[in-house]
């Protein structure tokens, strides 16, 4: 098949492994660089709460053994990798009998659902607006209206979220402010629950879409303007093609390529960028779980989520790399030329 | 200086203006200045505030609890913006928090930029192994989601002050600038003035700072303002989550305290809203600066928005003045260009790129249109094809094929005529094919836009066309990047004859190719023409090539046709002094002669002199040449020239006028 050469796939795959290795190692190293260790700190907190704990040293030692923190650092490192591969991150420290991974997998669908919708909406609206803004043949009235859609671009999404909560949820009382669904409905595939779930998702989605689509639009506008000046764009006009065909096959088709790379990077953010939105809206996704884990110093859950995010981001970039030669036939050629 | 370099092709690419005078400087971009003003105002608020307001009021218990601002009911004049649930004065808190939030951003972005510039220039300039390592590192660092790692770091590392926070944020601020600087260095390294500096023995550092840095400045500045706002956003995010330094006041910390104290539900708007407003203003300021800088760095964006503005300001375009169809009456003409005027409306005046151009192409002939770079020959080609790019416009004239004036057509009518009657073999075949679609599709869409034919027939037709220009059949499924320059140009020729057009415009079809390939492409063009009997306008500056290819030649100088003649008599007996100059300048292998060329234009295209357009370079110039413009008149059999030299009555003409 055209496009995917063996060297290219291999090179991208090595890059993928390198990214995961770097990210996960960072997550392994950072806690161990910090003064003190989690177990002593936790026992210290316990003793603060209880006033005094008997045999604190023994407790610390036995817990350290249990979590494997007494082994030499390289042994810990190899064990850590074994656990990462098996998605086994141990028990949650704050919700003890629950496993860290099951806390994460419970939160995951909420984040994925919320952010997939938000990202797809903001990407498609933004790219459409930007393409039209960067095209000379766009009707003038549209050229006048389009920039107004950029109004919220400069505002960080979580601040916009706070204002939306205040206005729409508290002042107007139109939509629920926080959470993913109300306590009074039964979770399941029934109509009341789905309606309730959707009404909870509107505000977070709106705050993400309105603040992030402008970025896509501006980027796409610049790319479109560049394409407008290309020789092949001119030739397409001279060929007498319909404006729609020139716009899509010659304009957008070429201009969207760099935007797709940015989208793949953003897909990793499906899970991570949500921390603040989920915090503001108390939405029970991975971001909010990560926040709570950090506040309650639940190291195992923190590690599980951080690793998951790195894995997802790296995977989406890798998948895009594999898809890219089909979208842009030049790419493998260029890479192998170097 | 390098910045001032501009392409000599002034008429077809209107001045993009790296400022001839300061008031024209691209740095005077409205968005950039407005954004900078906003950021300065906010900074001033934080810096001057402590002199006017007692910042000690920012600490717990300094005043009564939960008082609204002074203008609301129950507000106190000693706490103009109210107090929150710990009795802290809001105004004092904001004055303290604003500069510390800005400081984090500036510090982190500047550190990141410093690292980025160092790594990026090493990667771009030294290359090799260094480049590989740095590129791999920065590529994978971009993939790591910053906020997550930040949150994880912040949960382990106790950040005592803003500097610690800035250092941690800087960990994520370097990959962007690194990639930017690397790619800029790579492009700039290939520019001729940088190579010149290198050859003349300048050191790497000198080249970096003297030749490259000034050219990168707008990009670096855009990256810096973007980086600052990203760093402020990161810091504020951590603070809102309560993971930033808790003892130093910051805007994010105020929001954190407000939300954790349920200020939203309790209606304490004056607690959570002011820090959000200040942050929003800061972000809007940096955002404006960034997009302003983008426009400064990228002249295309600037030109795009300015032409749009001009178009809007001018309102509806005035209709093009039509030309009476009287004089042209050549019966066997395939294409008539009648009194064509094209102007470029630049901020510094109207550039007259084509000034009353008149010629016709007879059926089955090749007309060569020649002249030096910037004389307007490509503009004429674009005007014939009705694709003059803004800010250029056809202001007068007609372009007729079979009695139909293309200038007056638009929309669907124009599309129908295009390619079916009038095709183009473009100048830059290198970039004239859509890079992301195979040849099959690009040839097919030209055919399908005008004819309704089935799949099999379409395929056969494309294969025949490729065959006609001597390309193998497998080219049909190849992508442009898989073809050589000469092959691409032949694909363009095949495409141009797909619909058997009346006229083909060949815009310097061989100029980007090496000499051997030039031959092949020129030969292909000739064969195609012989077989199809198509008429052609061949644009070029290579007189030697023209002499072998064309039937008649039209010489253009500074937007005006000066001579139109059959190729034999034009070379044997050139009449216009400019044509003589062009022919003299053809190098010959047999004899070495000094090149007798004064380079370039001698007058400003915005303000042509009265009289003959060539007067400043002409050695036969007389008084009448300075006062009256010569018309294009037939002086010999089919040999037209616009020159007073061949007007026997010229002396009496001017005396007659005086009398």
XYZ file of N, CA and C in Angstrom, chain A residues 171-287:
351
model
N -28.783 32.310 38.868
C -29.641 33.479 38.661
C -30.909 33.112 37.884
N -30.730 32.407 36.748
C -31.882 32.086 35.903
C -32.521 30.751 36.287
N -31.739 29.887 36.925
C -32.225 28.573 37.350
C -32.754 27.749 36.173
N -32.059 27.789 35.049
C -32.496 27.035 33.876
C -31.921 25.627 33.861
N -30.661 25.519 34.264
C -29.971 24.246 34.151
C -29.273 23.933 35.469
N -29.068 22.641 35.746
C -28.356 22.276 36.978
C -26.907 22.768 36.943
N -26.378 23.107 38.121
C -25.047 23.701 38.172
C -23.944 22.662 38.163
N -24.074 21.617 38.963
C -22.947 20.700 39.145
C -23.393 19.247 39.053
N -22.400 18.371 38.991
C -22.650 16.943 38.950
C -22.933 16.458 37.538
N -23.046 15.107 37.408
C -23.315 14.519 36.103
C -24.776 14.127 35.964
N -25.446 13.891 37.089
C -26.874 13.593 37.071
C -27.419 13.803 38.481
N -28.721 13.944 38.606
C -29.308 14.193 39.914
C -29.431 12.902 40.703
N -29.457 13.038 42.020
C -29.578 11.839 42.850
C -30.935 11.188 42.684
N -31.942 12.022 42.316
C -33.306 11.469 42.308
C -33.586 10.546 41.119
N -32.727 10.532 40.091
C -32.985 9.619 38.982
C -32.113 8.375 39.104
N -32.629 7.245 38.582
C -31.872 6.001 38.612
C -30.949 5.919 37.425
N -29.655 5.740 37.664
C -28.751 5.569 36.527
C -29.140 4.340 35.722
N -29.127 4.447 34.436
C -29.486 3.328 33.577
C -29.938 3.850 32.237
N -30.274 2.943 31.332
C -30.677 3.391 30.001
C -32.179 3.676 29.955
N -32.600 4.682 30.745
C -34.004 5.081 30.643
C -34.086 6.558 30.305
N -35.211 6.958 29.751
C -35.340 8.301 29.211
C -35.118 9.403 30.250
N -35.754 9.307 31.428
C -35.550 10.382 32.420
C -34.068 10.563 32.779
N -33.369 9.441 32.908
C -31.963 9.543 33.276
C -31.149 10.204 32.162
N -31.416 9.790 30.926
C -30.659 10.354 29.812
C -30.934 11.848 29.698
N -32.196 12.224 29.856
C -32.522 13.651 29.798
C -31.800 14.420 30.898
N -31.842 13.819 32.083
C -31.195 14.452 33.224
C -29.684 14.580 33.004
N -29.105 13.521 32.457
C -27.660 13.518 32.203
C -27.294 14.599 31.176
N -28.104 14.681 30.122
C -27.820 15.669 29.083
C -27.919 17.087 29.639
N -28.946 17.345 30.476
C -29.093 18.706 31.000
C -27.906 19.081 31.887
N -27.290 18.069 32.530
C -26.098 18.360 33.329
C -24.876 18.623 32.459
N -24.901 18.058 31.256
C -23.706 18.183 30.410
C -23.685 19.484 29.628
N -24.863 20.135 29.493
C -24.929 21.304 28.613
C -23.937 22.399 29.022
N -23.973 22.817 30.274
C -23.110 23.939 30.686
C -21.621 23.633 30.515
N -21.132 22.475 30.988
C -19.703 22.222 30.747
C -19.359 22.198 29.260
N -20.205 21.567 28.458
C -19.912 21.494 27.021
C -19.893 22.899 26.417
N -20.911 23.702 26.751
C -20.972 25.049 26.188
C -19.739 25.856 26.583
N -19.339 25.735 27.858
C -18.194 26.557 28.274
C -16.925 26.124 27.556
N -16.779 24.826 27.275
C -15.582 24.390 26.539
C -15.669 24.812 25.073
N -16.828 24.564 24.447
C -16.943 24.824 23.010
C -16.772 26.316 22.700
N -17.486 27.160 23.423
C -17.436 28.593 23.106
C -16.043 29.175 23.301
N -15.299 28.671 24.293
C -13.982 29.270 24.528
C -12.901 28.651 23.659
N -13.120 27.423 23.161
C -12.011 26.801 22.425
C -12.184 26.840 20.908
N -13.412 27.076 20.401
C -13.569 27.021 18.947
C -12.825 28.161 18.246
N -12.663 29.281 18.932
C -11.965 30.411 18.322
C -10.531 30.074 17.963
N -9.889 29.268 18.820
C -8.511 28.864 18.537
C -8.439 28.079 17.236
N -9.348 27.113 17.087
C -9.391 26.340 15.835
C -9.638 27.276 14.662
N -10.604 28.201 14.849
C -10.989 29.085 13.746
C -9.808 29.943 13.298
N -9.091 30.514 14.264
C -7.968 31.386 13.895
C -6.872 30.612 13.184
N -6.568 29.424 13.715
C -5.537 28.609 13.085
C -5.931 28.252 11.660
N -7.172 27.815 11.511
C -7.650 27.387 10.195
C -7.663 28.565 9.224
N -8.011 29.751 9.722
C -8.048 30.930 8.862
C -6.658 31.187 8.263
N -5.641 31.140 9.127
C -4.282 31.375 8.649
C -3.871 30.340 7.606
N -4.206 29.064 7.883
C -3.841 27.996 6.951
C -4.551 28.180 5.617
N -5.826 28.568 5.711
C -6.621 28.759 4.497
C -6.048 29.907 3.649
N -5.631 30.977 4.332
C -5.075 32.118 3.601
C -3.813 31.691 2.851
N -2.997 30.864 3.508
C -1.797 30.381 2.822
C -2.182 29.595 1.580
N -3.150 28.708 1.721
C -3.553 27.884 0.582
C -4.116 28.756 -0.551
N -4.858 29.801 -0.162
C -5.401 30.745 -1.133
C -4.352 31.294 -2.088
N -3.117 31.374 -1.597
C -2.053 31.957 -2.394
C -1.253 30.914 -3.164
N -1.642 29.650 -3.029
C -0.893 28.607 -3.720
C -1.250 28.591 -5.205
N -0.289 28.138 -6.010
C -0.519 28.081 -7.451
C -1.649 27.121 -7.808
N -1.727 25.990 -7.065
C -2.751 25.020 -7.446
C -4.157 25.547 -7.178
N -4.257 26.478 -6.232
C -5.557 27.083 -5.944
C -5.991 27.958 -7.121
N -5.030 28.689 -7.663
C -5.297 29.533 -8.828
C -5.679 28.682 -10.034
N -4.915 27.601 -10.236
C -5.187 26.744 -11.391
C -6.587 26.134 -11.285
N -6.995 25.805 -10.057
C -8.330 25.234 -9.872
C -9.402 26.227 -10.328
N -9.174 27.515 -10.054
C -10.118 28.538 -10.505
C -10.158 28.593 -12.027
N -8.950 28.592 -12.610
C -8.862 28.723 -14.061
C -9.496 27.520 -14.751
N -9.478 26.359 -14.069
C -10.078 25.158 -14.638
C -11.590 25.269 -14.707
N -12.148 26.295 -14.066
C -13.595 26.461 -14.117
C -14.332 25.523 -13.189
N -13.658 25.077 -12.119
C -14.329 24.197 -11.161
C -15.350 25.008 -10.363
N -16.308 24.306 -9.788
C -17.315 25.005 -8.993
C -16.659 25.505 -7.704
N -17.157 26.638 -7.183
C -16.568 27.179 -5.964
C -16.554 26.156 -4.843
N -17.607 25.339 -4.747
C -17.665 24.363 -3.664
C -16.510 23.370 -3.791
N -16.253 22.927 -5.013
C -15.181 21.950 -5.197
C -13.824 22.575 -4.875
N -13.615 23.813 -5.329
C -12.343 24.486 -5.027
C -12.189 24.614 -3.522
N -13.256 25.018 -2.864
C -13.215 25.242 -1.417
C -12.853 23.960 -0.669
N -13.530 22.849 -1.021
C -13.312 21.624 -0.259
C -12.083 20.858 -0.714
N -11.977 20.585 -2.033
C -10.921 19.682 -2.476
C -9.559 20.373 -2.564
N -9.554 21.648 -2.862
C -8.267 22.344 -3.006
C -7.937 23.186 -1.781
N -8.971 23.766 -1.156
C -8.725 24.636 -0.007
C -8.650 23.862 1.292
N -9.827 23.444 1.788
C -9.905 22.796 3.096
C -9.044 21.533 3.138
N -9.088 20.751 2.062
C -8.350 19.492 2.034
C -6.863 19.688 2.342
N -6.304 20.780 1.864
C -4.892 21.049 2.128
C -4.686 21.777 3.443
N -5.599 22.704 3.757
C -5.385 23.542 4.937
C -5.614 22.778 6.225
N -6.423 21.723 6.172
C -6.819 21.064 7.416
C -5.713 20.171 7.978
N -4.694 19.860 7.166
C -3.701 18.883 7.612
C -3.036 19.249 8.938
N -2.478 20.470 9.076
C -1.876 20.810 10.370
C -2.907 20.860 11.495
N -4.147 21.242 11.161
C -5.174 21.300 12.192
C -5.460 19.910 12.751
N -5.353 18.889 11.893
C -5.600 17.522 12.357
C -4.553 17.081 13.371
N -3.301 17.490 13.140
C -2.257 17.170 14.108
C -2.608 17.764 15.456
N -3.032 19.018 15.428
C -3.399 19.686 16.676
C -4.571 18.969 17.329
N -5.490 18.454 16.523
C -6.638 17.746 17.082
C -6.181 16.478 17.803
N -5.239 15.756 17.211
C -4.757 14.536 17.851
C -4.127 14.853 19.193
N -3.366 15.965 19.242
C -2.790 16.376 20.523
C -3.913 16.712 21.497
N -4.954 17.363 20.973
C -6.079 17.743 21.824
C -6.832 16.535 22.350
N -6.827 15.436 21.582
C -7.547 14.248 22.030
C -6.966 13.720 23.336
N -5.649 13.846 23.485
C -5.050 13.471 24.757
C -5.622 14.321 25.863
N -5.863 15.586 25.536
C -6.451 16.517 26.489
C -7.896 16.190 26.804
N -8.485 15.243 26.053
C -9.847 14.825 26.376
C -9.931 14.466 27.847
N -8.846 13.934 28.354
C -8.890 13.482 29.736
C -8.232 14.504 30.659
N -7.163 15.106 30.188
C -6.409 15.964 31.098
C -6.962 17.375 31.188
N -7.308 17.958 30.052
C -7.747 19.359 30.053
C -9.020 19.523 30.844
N -9.599 18.398 31.223
C -10.899 18.479 31.870
C -10.791 18.747 33.353
N -9.581 18.676 33.924
C -9.462 18.810 35.385
C -10.215 20.035 35.885
N -9.958 21.191 35.271
C -10.555 22.422 35.794
C -12.060 22.482 35.549
N -12.476 22.069 34.328
C -13.916 22.100 34.057
C -14.636 21.136 34.991
N -14.073 19.949 35.139
C -14.715 18.972 36.016
C -14.686 19.434 37.471
N -13.639 20.141 37.842
C -13.568 20.689 39.201
C -14.661 21.739 39.410
N -14.759 22.683 38.461
C -15.741 23.750 38.585
C -17.163 23.185 38.607
N -17.437 22.198 37.728
C -18.788 21.664 37.634
C -18.983 20.423 38.505
N -18.003 20.082 39.318
C -18.043 18.872 40.146
C -18.516 17.675 39.322
N -17.944 17.526 38.130
C -18.353 16.470 37.210
C -17.505 15.227 37.487
N -18.130 14.058 37.718
C -17.364 12.921 38.269
C -16.480 12.199 37.248
N -15.732 12.903 36.449
C -14.859 12.273 35.453
C -13.463 12.045 36.004
N -12.545 11.681 35.098
C -11.184 11.375 35.527
C -10.476 12.613 36.086
N -10.750 13.785 35.504
C -10.102 15.012 35.977
C -10.471 15.294 37.429
